[in-house]
Amino acid sequence: MNKAVNKSSQPIVINTEGLYEKHKTIYARSVKGVFNNWRWAMVFVTQALFYGLCWIDWGGRQAVLFHLVERKFYIFGMVFWPQDAIYLAVLLVISAYSLFLVTAVGGRLFCGYACPQTVYTELFMWIERKLEGERPARMKLDAQPMNPRKLRLKAIKHSLWLLVALWTGVTFVGYFTPIRELIGSIASLTLGPWEIFWIFFYAAFLYMMAGFMREQVCKYMCPYARFQGVMFDPDSLIITYDAERGEPRGLRKKSVDAKAQNLGDCVDCGICVQVCPTGIDIRNGLQYECIACAACIDACDTVMDKVGYPRGLVRYSTENALAKHYKPRDILAHLMRPRTILYTSILLVIISATAWSLSSRIPLRVDILRDRSTLYREADDGRIENVFTLNVMNTDATTHRYAISVSGIEGIDIAGDRIIEVPAASNKSVLVIVSAQDASKGSNRIFFDVRAQNHDSIAVREKTTFFMP
């Protein structure tokens, strides 16, 4: 603090301290318990899906592939084209409302169990613990000057981090370039520049975020931590400390009656702070840094078991439940309230509409282009001909043969071949000559019907214009 004197007033106190808190390394202690098991289960599930899904074949191709070069998205038996971008918008809407609903009901459950930042930080910390030991050992190691043992442990740790990051980068790119082609290109050193860039960019990003920044991403970079408050209400499930039961906190001997000493159940061991990956003290109340990982619940329950007190000093509860002493049945009853009912209703409507749209989606598109150089021409037999180009797009996962017909004018007909075969997830252009004789002068509306042989449900009708002199 510095003091500057103003002639006409009292001394003005100027704060010359930094605006930002200096970063302090957090040495999170490992913990065992129900919620830790759930968190690791989510790590296994999410990573099994991420690392394994790109290796599954479906109908002779990669089951999930966002092929940017071909401009096609393959998702199991469905093929999506750029024209299907509406489904991407719907997916984002569903994701947003799902996040709103989960947050309104259970707080930041996504952050604590499924967020990629949490998942990969957990993986990197597991490697760190296996090599460098538990919290005290890591703190002691970092405090030591560099020596052969420290250099060896740090080198192995960072090498493993980089291997995980690089393989994650390869897997990520494998969803946009067929994974087997990508691995072959890596083996033969023929990777393209964009593949190289994104593999190393994603790997470096993961290495930095999960290895070094960790809780800083949750505290300073993630926008969800900032706007979560508007999605909470007093009936949202959050991780809470029961201050009424725990205070006044303090150390005590097991043989001494804590009630006689006017002490609460909190023994002030600090383990709930030591296990927190963001380094907060849950006993200070709800904080935006809390990612709802529930590590403090497992830690506190373990301590309560050791000292012979009931579990639940730190638990999932709601503000109203603590203030009004709700029973578990009352907490569940208050989870269904106008906000959650509204989110659930909107979400069900959108999901149902999307499911119906996908189930009734016809895997066929037809674009019609007329010959712009000649509106019409007269054939040798006196009939008037118009020339069209039909771009037939097969969005199905199997090859189809399509029959082309035309209607709308008496006696209108197609000259030439009326059958076209289009491979799976491909498009083919065909030149179609249409002739008519008894039509009105000027423009006449006609219709092209394209129907898959042996699949009557796969059919499209498109309108266009036939010109007569």
GROMACS .gro file of C-alpha atoms in nm:
model
  469
    1MET     CA    1   0.000   0.000   0.000
    2ASN     CA    2   0.118   0.357  -0.077
    3LYS     CA    3  -0.019   0.683   0.061
    4ALA     CA    4  -0.064   0.996  -0.150
    5VAL     CA    5  -0.155   1.319   0.028
    6ASN     CA    6  -0.421   1.544  -0.117
    7LYS     CA    7  -0.396   1.906   0.006
    8SER     CA    8  -0.768   1.944   0.064
    9SER     CA    9  -0.859   1.604   0.204
   10GLN     CA   10  -0.747   1.305   0.405
   11PRO     CA   11  -0.468   1.080   0.275
   12ILE     CA   12  -0.577   0.867  -0.023
   13VAL     CA   13  -0.493   0.499   0.002
   14ILE     CA   14  -0.378   0.355  -0.331
   15ASN     CA   15  -0.373  -0.023  -0.369
   16THR     CA   16  -0.056  -0.117  -0.555
   17GLU     CA   17  -0.103  -0.493  -0.516
   18GLY     CA   18  -0.152  -0.705  -0.826
   19LEU     CA   19  -0.497  -0.739  -0.975
   20TYR     CA   20  -0.458  -1.113  -1.021
   21GLU     CA   21  -0.378  -1.381  -0.768
   22LYS     CA   22  -0.043  -1.548  -0.818
   23HIS     CA   23  -0.084  -1.906  -0.928
   24LYS     CA   24  -0.024  -2.166  -0.660
   25THR     CA   25   0.035  -2.526  -0.755
   26ILE     CA   26  -0.242  -2.751  -0.626
   27TYR     CA   27  -0.132  -3.093  -0.506
   28ALA     CA   28  -0.462  -3.279  -0.500
   29ARG     CA   29  -0.470  -3.575  -0.267
   30SER     CA   30  -0.614  -3.903  -0.395
   31VAL     CA   31  -0.942  -4.017  -0.249
   32LYS     CA   32  -1.152  -4.333  -0.243
   33GLY     CA   33  -1.528  -4.359  -0.229
   34VAL     CA   34  -1.854  -4.393  -0.417
   35PHE     CA   35  -1.827  -4.069  -0.612
   36ASN     CA   36  -1.465  -4.132  -0.702
   37ASN     CA   37  -1.573  -4.470  -0.844
   38TRP     CA   38  -1.844  -4.300  -1.048
   39ARG     CA   39  -1.596  -4.043  -1.175
   40TRP     CA   40  -1.354  -4.313  -1.290
   41ALA     CA   41  -1.640  -4.508  -1.446
   42MET     CA   42  -1.720  -4.200  -1.654
   43VAL     CA   43  -1.353  -4.168  -1.748
   44PHE     CA   44  -1.355  -4.527  -1.877
   45VAL     CA   45  -1.687  -4.487  -2.062
   46THR     CA   46  -1.606  -4.156  -2.230
   47GLN     CA   47  -1.256  -4.259  -2.333
   48ALA     CA   48  -1.366  -4.602  -2.453
   49LEU     CA   49  -1.614  -4.425  -2.679
   50PHE     CA   50  -1.366  -4.162  -2.796
   51TYR     CA   51  -1.070  -4.391  -2.860
   52GLY     CA   52  -1.269  -4.691  -2.980
   53LEU     CA   53  -1.557  -4.557  -3.188
   54CYS     CA   54  -1.337  -4.454  -3.480
   55TRP     CA   55  -1.212  -4.813  -3.518
   56ILE     CA   56  -1.558  -4.969  -3.557
   57ASP     CA   57  -1.659  -5.064  -3.911
   58TRP     CA   58  -2.014  -5.028  -4.038
   59GLY     CA   59  -2.111  -5.151  -4.381
   60GLY     CA   60  -1.754  -5.158  -4.507
   61ARG     CA   61  -1.656  -4.813  -4.382
   62GLN     CA   62  -1.578  -4.632  -4.060
   63ALA     CA   63  -1.890  -4.619  -3.842
   64VAL     CA   64  -1.844  -4.256  -3.735
   65LEU     CA   65  -1.658  -4.035  -3.981
   66PHE     CA   66  -1.689  -3.665  -4.053
   67HIS     CA   67  -1.525  -3.674  -4.395
   68LEU     CA   68  -1.452  -3.310  -4.474
   69VAL     CA   69  -1.285  -3.384  -4.809
   70GLU     CA   70  -1.591  -3.568  -4.938
   71ARG     CA   71  -1.822  -3.332  -4.747
   72LYS     CA   72  -2.011  -3.624  -4.595
   73PHE     CA   73  -2.080  -3.719  -4.234
   74TYR     CA   74  -2.117  -4.092  -4.172
   75ILE     CA   75  -2.289  -4.189  -3.846
   76PHE     CA   76  -2.344  -4.564  -3.846
   77GLY     CA   77  -2.612  -4.631  -4.109
   78MET     CA   78  -2.687  -4.265  -4.183
   79VAL     CA   79  -2.512  -4.034  -4.425
   80PHE     CA   80  -2.542  -3.657  -4.382
   81TRP     CA   81  -2.453  -3.398  -4.644
   82PRO     CA   82  -2.398  -3.022  -4.616
   83GLN     CA   83  -2.769  -2.978  -4.692
   84ASP     CA   84  -2.843  -3.154  -4.361
   85ALA     CA   85  -2.683  -2.881  -4.150
   86ILE     CA   86  -3.019  -2.833  -3.977
   87TYR     CA   87  -2.951  -3.152  -3.781
   88LEU     CA   88  -2.628  -3.002  -3.647
   89ALA     CA   89  -2.822  -2.699  -3.527
   90VAL     CA   90  -3.079  -2.927  -3.361
   91LEU     CA   91  -2.800  -3.126  -3.194
   92LEU     CA   92  -2.658  -2.806  -3.046
   93VAL     CA   93  -3.002  -2.705  -2.919
   94ILE     CA   94  -3.053  -3.047  -2.758
   95SER     CA   95  -2.708  -3.026  -2.597
   96ALA     CA   96  -2.783  -2.679  -2.460
   97TYR     CA   97  -3.118  -2.776  -2.310
   98SER     CA   98  -2.969  -3.097  -2.167
   99LEU     CA   99  -2.703  -2.889  -1.997
  100PHE     CA  100  -2.966  -2.649  -1.862
  101LEU     CA  101  -3.173  -2.938  -1.726
  102VAL     CA  102  -2.880  -3.121  -1.566
  103THR     CA  103  -2.756  -2.798  -1.407
  104ALA     CA  104  -3.099  -2.703  -1.273
  105VAL     CA  105  -3.138  -3.049  -1.119
  106GLY     CA  106  -2.788  -3.147  -1.007
  107GLY     CA  107  -2.554  -2.852  -1.052
  108ARG     CA  108  -2.228  -2.894  -1.239
  109LEU     CA  109  -2.248  -3.271  -1.281
  110PHE     CA  110  -2.116  -3.244  -1.637
  111CYS     CA  111  -1.807  -3.059  -1.513
  112GLY     CA  112  -1.733  -3.309  -1.240
  113TYR     CA  113  -1.781  -3.630  -1.435
  114ALA     CA  114  -1.784  -3.587  -1.814
  115CYS     CA  115  -1.609  -3.262  -1.909
  116PRO     CA  116  -1.298  -3.337  -2.122
  117GLN     CA  117  -1.094  -3.102  -1.904
  118THR     CA  118  -1.187  -3.303  -1.593
  119VAL     CA  119  -1.141  -3.640  -1.763
  120TYR     CA  120  -0.796  -3.573  -1.904
  121THR     CA  121  -0.679  -3.393  -1.591
  122GLU     CA  122  -0.779  -3.704  -1.397
  123LEU     CA  123  -0.577  -3.922  -1.637
  124PHE     CA  124  -0.271  -3.698  -1.617
  125MET     CA  125  -0.292  -3.680  -1.237
  126TRP     CA  126  -0.316  -4.060  -1.219
  127ILE     CA  127   0.011  -4.087  -1.415
  128GLU     CA  128   0.163  -3.824  -1.190
  129ARG     CA  129   0.063  -4.007  -0.871
  130LYS     CA  130   0.191  -4.342  -0.999
  131LEU     CA  131   0.535  -4.195  -1.072
  132GLU     CA  132   0.585  -3.926  -0.810
  133GLY     CA  133   0.373  -4.059  -0.525
  134GLU     CA  134   0.102  -3.908  -0.309
  135ARG     CA  135   0.054  -3.543  -0.218
  136PRO     CA  136   0.336  -3.511   0.041
  137ALA     CA  137   0.582  -3.693  -0.186
  138ARG     CA  138   0.501  -3.467  -0.483
  139MET     CA  139   0.534  -3.154  -0.272
  140LYS     CA  140   0.868  -3.276  -0.137
  141LEU     CA  141   0.991  -3.367  -0.486
  142ASP     CA  142   0.905  -3.027  -0.633
  143ALA     CA  143   1.075  -2.850  -0.342
  144GLN     CA  144   1.401  -3.034  -0.408
  145PRO     CA  145   1.672  -2.896  -0.636
  146MET     CA  146   1.712  -3.080  -0.964
  147ASN     CA  147   1.889  -3.414  -0.921
  148PRO     CA  148   1.909  -3.737  -1.124
  149ARG     CA  149   1.606  -3.894  -0.956
  150LYS     CA  150   1.390  -3.586  -1.001
  151LEU     CA  151   1.503  -3.546  -1.361
  152ARG     CA  152   1.423  -3.909  -1.437
  153LEU     CA  153   1.074  -3.896  -1.279
  154LYS     CA  154   0.987  -3.568  -1.450
  155ALA     CA  155   1.115  -3.691  -1.786
  156ILE     CA  156   0.914  -4.013  -1.767
  157LYS     CA  157   0.601  -3.827  -1.653
  158HIS     CA  158   0.613  -3.571  -1.931
  159SER     CA  159   0.696  -3.838  -2.189
  160LEU     CA  160   0.384  -4.033  -2.089
  161TRP     CA  161   0.177  -3.715  -2.093
  162LEU     CA  162   0.302  -3.639  -2.444
  163LEU     CA  163   0.227  -3.994  -2.562
  164VAL     CA  164  -0.131  -3.970  -2.432
  165ALA     CA  165  -0.169  -3.624  -2.588
  166LEU     CA  166  -0.030  -3.735  -2.926
  167TRP     CA  167  -0.248  -4.046  -2.941
  168THR     CA  168  -0.547  -3.832  -2.848
  169GLY     CA  169  -0.457  -3.593  -3.130
  170VAL     CA  170  -0.431  -3.883  -3.376
  171THR     CA  171  -0.768  -4.017  -3.261
  172PHE     CA  172  -0.928  -3.674  -3.294
  173VAL     CA  173  -0.805  -3.634  -3.653
  174GLY     CA  174  -0.914  -3.994  -3.717
  175TYR     CA  175  -1.276  -3.881  -3.701
  176PHE     CA  176  -1.217  -3.646  -3.996
  177THR     CA  177  -0.972  -3.856  -4.196
  178PRO     CA  178  -1.035  -4.233  -4.200
  179ILE     CA  179  -0.833  -4.365  -3.906
  180ARG     CA  180  -0.678  -4.658  -4.092
  181GLU     CA  181  -0.566  -4.432  -4.376
  182LEU     CA  182  -0.430  -4.190  -4.118
  183ILE     CA  183  -0.228  -4.458  -3.938
  184GLY     CA  184  -0.096  -4.579  -4.275
  185SER     CA  185   0.009  -4.225  -4.365
  186ILE     CA  186   0.187  -4.188  -4.030
  187ALA     CA  187   0.370  -4.518  -4.083
  188SER     CA  188   0.480  -4.418  -4.433
  189LEU     CA  189   0.554  -4.055  -4.336
  190THR     CA  190   0.310  -3.923  -4.598
  191LEU     CA  191   0.082  -3.720  -4.372
  192GLY     CA  192  -0.076  -3.412  -4.524
  193PRO     CA  193  -0.003  -3.066  -4.381
  194TRP     CA  194  -0.349  -3.025  -4.227
  195GLU     CA  195  -0.335  -3.363  -4.054
  196ILE     CA  196   0.008  -3.278  -3.912
  197PHE     CA  197  -0.112  -2.938  -3.792
  198TRP     CA  198  -0.424  -3.065  -3.616
  199ILE     CA  199  -0.258  -3.367  -3.456
  200PHE     CA  200   0.015  -3.155  -3.299
  201PHE     CA  201  -0.216  -2.863  -3.221
  202TYR     CA  202  -0.466  -3.085  -3.040
  203ALA     CA  203  -0.187  -3.273  -2.862
  204ALA     CA  204  -0.017  -2.952  -2.749
  205PHE     CA  205  -0.349  -2.808  -2.636
  206LEU     CA  206  -0.429  -3.119  -2.429
  207TYR     CA  207  -0.077  -3.137  -2.285
  208MET     CA  208  -0.097  -2.775  -2.170
  209MET     CA  209  -0.456  -2.781  -2.040
  210ALA     CA  210  -0.447  -3.113  -1.851
  211GLY     CA  211  -0.082  -3.108  -1.754
  212PHE     CA  212  -0.023  -2.750  -1.645
  213MET     CA  213  -0.328  -2.525  -1.640
  214ARG     CA  214  -0.577  -2.772  -1.489
  215GLU     CA  215  -0.790  -2.580  -1.237
  216GLN     CA  216  -0.709  -2.249  -1.407
  217VAL     CA  217  -0.920  -2.358  -1.704
  218CYS     CA  218  -1.217  -2.414  -1.473
  219LYS     CA  219  -1.161  -2.096  -1.273
  220TYR     CA  220  -1.067  -1.845  -1.541
  221MET     CA  221  -1.131  -1.979  -1.892
  222CYS     CA  222  -1.451  -2.185  -1.882
  223PRO     CA  223  -1.759  -1.965  -1.936
  224TYR     CA  224  -1.985  -2.225  -1.774
  225ALA     CA  225  -1.843  -2.139  -1.432
  226ARG     CA  226  -1.951  -1.779  -1.484
  227PHE     CA  227  -2.310  -1.822  -1.595
  228GLN     CA  228  -2.398  -2.129  -1.390
  229GLY     CA  229  -2.545  -1.904  -1.121
  230VAL     CA  230  -2.839  -1.807  -1.340
  231MET     CA  231  -2.928  -2.176  -1.385
  232PHE     CA  232  -2.917  -2.260  -1.014
  233ASP     CA  233  -3.199  -2.202  -0.770
  234PRO     CA  234  -3.244  -2.290  -0.400
  235ASP     CA  235  -3.375  -2.635  -0.496
  236SER     CA  236  -3.081  -2.733  -0.719
  237LEU     CA  237  -2.868  -3.017  -0.587
  238ILE     CA  238  -2.522  -2.889  -0.502
  239ILE     CA  239  -2.233  -3.003  -0.285
  240THR     CA  240  -2.294  -2.848   0.055
  241TYR     CA  241  -2.133  -2.832   0.395
  242ASP     CA  242  -2.378  -2.864   0.684
  243ALA     CA  243  -2.252  -2.573   0.893
  244GLU     CA  244  -2.528  -2.621   1.150
  245ARG     CA  245  -2.396  -2.967   1.226
  246GLY     CA  246  -2.025  -2.904   1.172
  247GLU     CA  247  -1.966  -2.573   1.349
  248PRO     CA  248  -1.788  -2.476   1.557
  249ARG     CA  249  -1.516  -2.687   1.402
  250GLY     CA  250  -1.201  -2.790   1.580
  251LEU     CA  251  -0.956  -3.066   1.660
  252ARG     CA  252  -1.045  -3.303   1.938
  253LYS     CA  253  -0.934  -3.630   2.091
  254LYS     CA  254  -1.143  -3.934   2.014
  255SER     CA  255  -1.187  -4.009   2.384
  256VAL     CA  256  -1.324  -3.659   2.459
  257ASP     CA  257  -1.693  -3.574   2.424
  258ALA     CA  258  -1.706  -3.307   2.153
  259LYS     CA  259  -2.049  -3.186   2.265
  260ALA     CA  260  -1.913  -3.112   2.610
  261GLN     CA  261  -1.647  -2.896   2.447
  262ASN     CA  262  -1.914  -2.721   2.240
  263LEU     CA  263  -1.765  -2.854   1.915
  264GLY     CA  264  -1.944  -2.954   1.599
  265ASP     CA  265  -1.877  -3.263   1.393
  266CYS     CA  266  -1.612  -3.100   1.172
  267VAL     CA  267  -1.272  -3.202   1.308
  268ASP     CA  268  -1.098  -2.936   1.093
  269CYS     CA  269  -0.865  -3.191   0.936
  270GLY     CA  270  -0.851  -3.000   0.605
  271ILE     CA  271  -0.868  -3.314   0.395
  272CYS     CA  272  -1.169  -3.178   0.204
  273VAL     CA  273  -0.944  -2.896   0.083
  274GLN     CA  274  -0.651  -3.126   0.007
  275VAL     CA  275  -0.855  -3.349  -0.226
  276CYS     CA  276  -1.021  -3.060  -0.412
  277PRO     CA  277  -0.881  -3.032  -0.767
  278THR     CA  278  -0.952  -2.657  -0.772
  279GLY     CA  279  -0.818  -2.596  -0.421
  280ILE     CA  280  -1.130  -2.448  -0.260
  281ASP     CA  281  -1.270  -2.498   0.087
  282ILE     CA  282  -1.627  -2.627   0.055
  283ARG     CA  283  -1.691  -2.514   0.414
  284ASN     CA  284  -1.693  -2.155   0.287
  285GLY     CA  285  -2.014  -2.223   0.095
  286LEU     CA  286  -2.096  -2.258  -0.274
  287GLN     CA  287  -1.821  -2.113  -0.494
  288TYR     CA  288  -1.804  -2.079  -0.870
  289GLU     CA  289  -1.474  -2.273  -0.873
  290CYS     CA  290  -1.651  -2.588  -0.748
  291ILE     CA  291  -1.683  -2.839  -1.032
  292ALA     CA  292  -1.907  -3.078  -0.835
  293CYS     CA  293  -1.659  -3.366  -0.852
  294ALA     CA  294  -1.767  -3.472  -0.500
  295ALA     CA  295  -1.412  -3.560  -0.395
  296CYS     CA  296  -1.472  -3.365  -0.073
  297ILE     CA  297  -1.778  -3.581   0.003
  298ASP     CA  298  -1.577  -3.904  -0.025
  299ALA     CA  299  -1.296  -3.756   0.185
  300CYS     CA  300  -1.527  -3.626   0.457
  301ASP     CA  301  -1.722  -3.951   0.475
  302THR     CA  302  -1.395  -4.141   0.523
  303VAL     CA  303  -1.300  -3.911   0.811
  304MET     CA  304  -1.645  -3.938   0.967
  305ASP     CA  305  -1.615  -4.317   0.959
  306LYS     CA  306  -1.281  -4.300   1.137
  307VAL     CA  307  -1.401  -4.069   1.416
  308GLY     CA  308  -1.733  -4.249   1.456
  309TYR     CA  309  -1.964  -3.970   1.337
  310PRO     CA  310  -2.252  -4.008   1.087
  311ARG     CA  311  -2.172  -3.952   0.721
  312GLY     CA  312  -2.312  -3.655   0.532
  313LEU     CA  313  -2.139  -3.357   0.689
  314VAL     CA  314  -2.046  -3.270   0.329
  315ARG     CA  315  -2.309  -3.404   0.092
  316TYR     CA  316  -2.528  -3.343  -0.208
  317SER     CA  317  -2.817  -3.130  -0.093
  318THR     CA  318  -2.997  -2.803  -0.168
  319GLU     CA  319  -3.002  -2.464  -0.005
  320ASN     CA  320  -3.366  -2.507   0.092
  321ALA     CA  321  -3.300  -2.857   0.225
  322LEU     CA  322  -3.033  -2.726   0.462
  323ALA     CA  323  -3.236  -2.427   0.572
  324LYS     CA  324  -3.566  -2.614   0.615
  325HIS     CA  325  -3.425  -2.954   0.715
  326TYR     CA  326  -3.580  -3.148   0.429
  327LYS     CA  327  -3.578  -3.525   0.429
  328PRO     CA  328  -3.446  -3.707   0.119
  329ARG     CA  329  -3.804  -3.761   0.001
  330ASP     CA  330  -3.871  -3.386   0.020
  331ILE     CA  331  -3.555  -3.307  -0.176
  332LEU     CA  332  -3.661  -3.540  -0.456
  333ALA     CA  333  -4.010  -3.390  -0.457
  334HIS     CA  334  -3.869  -3.040  -0.504
  335LEU     CA  335  -3.657  -3.146  -0.801
  336MET     CA  336  -3.974  -3.143  -1.014
  337ARG     CA  337  -4.054  -2.774  -1.028
  338PRO     CA  338  -4.160  -2.533  -1.307
  339ARG     CA  339  -3.806  -2.477  -1.434
  340THR     CA  340  -3.713  -2.843  -1.464
  341ILE     CA  341  -4.055  -2.937  -1.603
  342LEU     CA  342  -4.019  -2.669  -1.872
  343TYR     CA  343  -3.668  -2.782  -1.968
  344THR     CA  344  -3.776  -3.146  -1.975
  345SER     CA  345  -4.085  -3.072  -2.187
  346ILE     CA  346  -3.891  -2.868  -2.442
  347LEU     CA  347  -3.619  -3.130  -2.456
  348LEU     CA  348  -3.865  -3.416  -2.510
  349VAL     CA  349  -4.046  -3.225  -2.785
  350ILE     CA  350  -3.721  -3.147  -2.970
  351ILE     CA  351  -3.585  -3.501  -2.933
  352SER     CA  352  -3.917  -3.655  -3.046
  353ALA     CA  353  -3.939  -3.426  -3.347
  354THR     CA  354  -3.579  -3.499  -3.442
  355ALA     CA  355  -3.627  -3.874  -3.404
  356TRP     CA  356  -3.940  -3.862  -3.622
  357SER     CA  357  -3.756  -3.653  -3.883
  358LEU     CA  358  -3.464  -3.897  -3.895
  359SER     CA  359  -3.689  -4.204  -3.910
  360SER     CA  360  -3.899  -4.060  -4.194
  361ARG     CA  361  -3.601  -3.910  -4.376
  362ILE     CA  362  -3.586  -4.020  -4.740
  363PRO     CA  363  -3.225  -4.108  -4.833
  364LEU     CA  364  -3.256  -3.950  -5.176
  365ARG     CA  365  -3.215  -3.599  -5.313
  366VAL     CA  366  -3.263  -3.476  -5.667
  367ASP     CA  367  -3.154  -3.140  -5.807
  368ILE     CA  368  -3.272  -3.038  -6.154
  369LEU     CA  369  -3.082  -2.801  -6.381
  370ARG     CA  370  -3.206  -2.710  -6.725
  371ASP     CA  371  -2.982  -2.644  -7.023
  372ARG     CA  372  -2.934  -2.269  -7.013
  373SER     CA  373  -2.790  -2.245  -7.364
  374THR     CA  374  -3.112  -2.364  -7.534
  375LEU     CA  375  -3.461  -2.323  -7.390
  376TYR     CA  376  -3.608  -2.573  -7.636
  377ARG     CA  377  -3.537  -2.742  -7.971
  378GLU     CA  378  -3.741  -2.919  -8.237
  379ALA     CA  379  -3.677  -3.288  -8.303
  380ASP     CA  380  -3.695  -3.457  -8.645
  381ASP     CA  381  -4.046  -3.587  -8.569
  382GLY     CA  382  -4.176  -3.239  -8.484
  383ARG     CA  383  -4.181  -3.287  -8.108
  384ILE     CA  384  -4.033  -3.016  -7.886
  385GLU     CA  385  -3.743  -3.118  -7.662
  386ASN     CA  386  -3.605  -2.965  -7.342
  387VAL     CA  387  -3.274  -3.078  -7.197
  388PHE     CA  388  -3.226  -3.121  -6.820
  389THR     CA  389  -2.943  -3.237  -6.597
  390LEU     CA  390  -3.055  -3.441  -6.297
  391ASN     CA  391  -2.814  -3.461  -6.006
  392VAL     CA  392  -2.925  -3.771  -5.815
  393MET     CA  393  -2.784  -3.793  -5.462
  394ASN     CA  394  -2.800  -4.130  -5.285
  395THR     CA  395  -2.770  -4.056  -4.911
  396ASP     CA  396  -2.825  -4.419  -4.815
  397ALA     CA  397  -2.555  -4.662  -4.701
  398THR     CA  398  -2.635  -4.904  -4.988
  399THR     CA  399  -2.627  -4.879  -5.369
  400HIS     CA  400  -2.960  -4.814  -5.543
  401ARG     CA  401  -3.095  -4.824  -5.897
  402TYR     CA  402  -3.344  -4.548  -5.966
  403ALA     CA  403  -3.619  -4.527  -6.228
  404ILE     CA  404  -3.681  -4.179  -6.371
  405SER     CA  405  -4.019  -4.073  -6.507
  406VAL     CA  406  -4.180  -3.745  -6.604
  407SER     CA  407  -4.541  -3.620  -6.590
  408GLY     CA  408  -4.747  -3.303  -6.601
  409ILE     CA  409  -4.822  -3.276  -6.976
  410GLU     CA  410  -5.025  -3.509  -7.194
  411GLY     CA  411  -4.791  -3.731  -7.394
  412ILE     CA  412  -4.470  -3.607  -7.234
  413ASP     CA  413  -4.191  -3.862  -7.243
  414ILE     CA  414  -3.820  -3.919  -7.179
  415ALA     CA  415  -3.589  -3.997  -7.467
  416GLY     CA  416  -3.314  -4.243  -7.380
  417ASP     CA  417  -3.224  -4.442  -7.069
  418ARG     CA  418  -3.454  -4.404  -6.769
  419ILE     CA  419  -3.254  -4.611  -6.518
  420ILE     CA  420  -2.957  -4.480  -6.321
  421GLU     CA  421  -2.744  -4.662  -6.064
  422VAL     CA  422  -2.587  -4.458  -5.786
  423PRO     CA  423  -2.339  -4.609  -5.537
  424ALA     CA  424  -2.389  -4.570  -5.163
  425ALA     CA  425  -2.333  -4.221  -5.025
  426SER     CA  426  -2.263  -4.083  -5.372
  427ASN     CA  427  -2.418  -3.863  -5.633
  428LYS     CA  428  -2.437  -3.893  -6.010
  429SER     CA  429  -2.545  -3.650  -6.279
  430VAL     CA  430  -2.744  -3.771  -6.580
  431LEU     CA  431  -2.853  -3.584  -6.893
  432VAL     CA  432  -3.226  -3.624  -6.955
  433ILE     CA  433  -3.402  -3.522  -7.278
  434VAL     CA  434  -3.776  -3.462  -7.237
  435SER     CA  435  -4.004  -3.430  -7.538
  436ALA     CA  436  -4.368  -3.321  -7.575
  437GLN     CA  437  -4.604  -3.215  -7.851
  438ASP     CA  438  -4.945  -3.120  -7.717
  439ALA     CA  439  -4.848  -2.854  -7.464
  440SER     CA  440  -4.941  -2.493  -7.415
  441LYS     CA  441  -4.719  -2.225  -7.554
  442GLY     CA  442  -4.467  -2.078  -7.315
  443SER     CA  443  -4.381  -2.243  -6.983
  444ASN     CA  444  -4.550  -2.557  -6.858
  445ARG     CA  445  -4.504  -2.713  -6.515
  446ILE     CA  446  -4.381  -3.071  -6.520
  447PHE     CA  447  -4.267  -3.318  -6.253
  448PHE     CA  448  -3.975  -3.558  -6.239
  449ASP     CA  449  -4.031  -3.872  -6.031
  450VAL     CA  450  -3.722  -4.062  -5.918
  451ARG     CA  451  -3.795  -4.390  -5.743
  452ALA     CA  452  -3.562  -4.662  -5.615
  453GLN     CA  453  -3.630  -5.001  -5.768
  454ASN     CA  454  -3.761  -5.254  -5.513
  455HIS     CA  455  -3.782  -4.971  -5.255
  456ASP     CA  456  -4.106  -4.785  -5.319
  457SER     CA  457  -4.063  -4.579  -5.002
  458ILE     CA  458  -3.747  -4.419  -5.146
  459ALA     CA  459  -3.895  -4.178  -5.395
  460VAL     CA  460  -3.873  -3.807  -5.469
  461ARG     CA  461  -4.085  -3.577  -5.688
  462GLU     CA  462  -3.936  -3.249  -5.809
  463LYS     CA  463  -4.100  -2.985  -6.023
  464THR     CA  464  -3.950  -2.784  -6.308
  465THR     CA  465  -4.057  -2.600  -6.622
  466PHE     CA  466  -4.099  -2.724  -6.981
  467PHE     CA  467  -4.084  -2.457  -7.254
  468MET     CA  468  -4.283  -2.464  -7.578
  469PRO     CA  469  -4.244  -2.218  -7.866
   0.00000   0.00000   0.00000
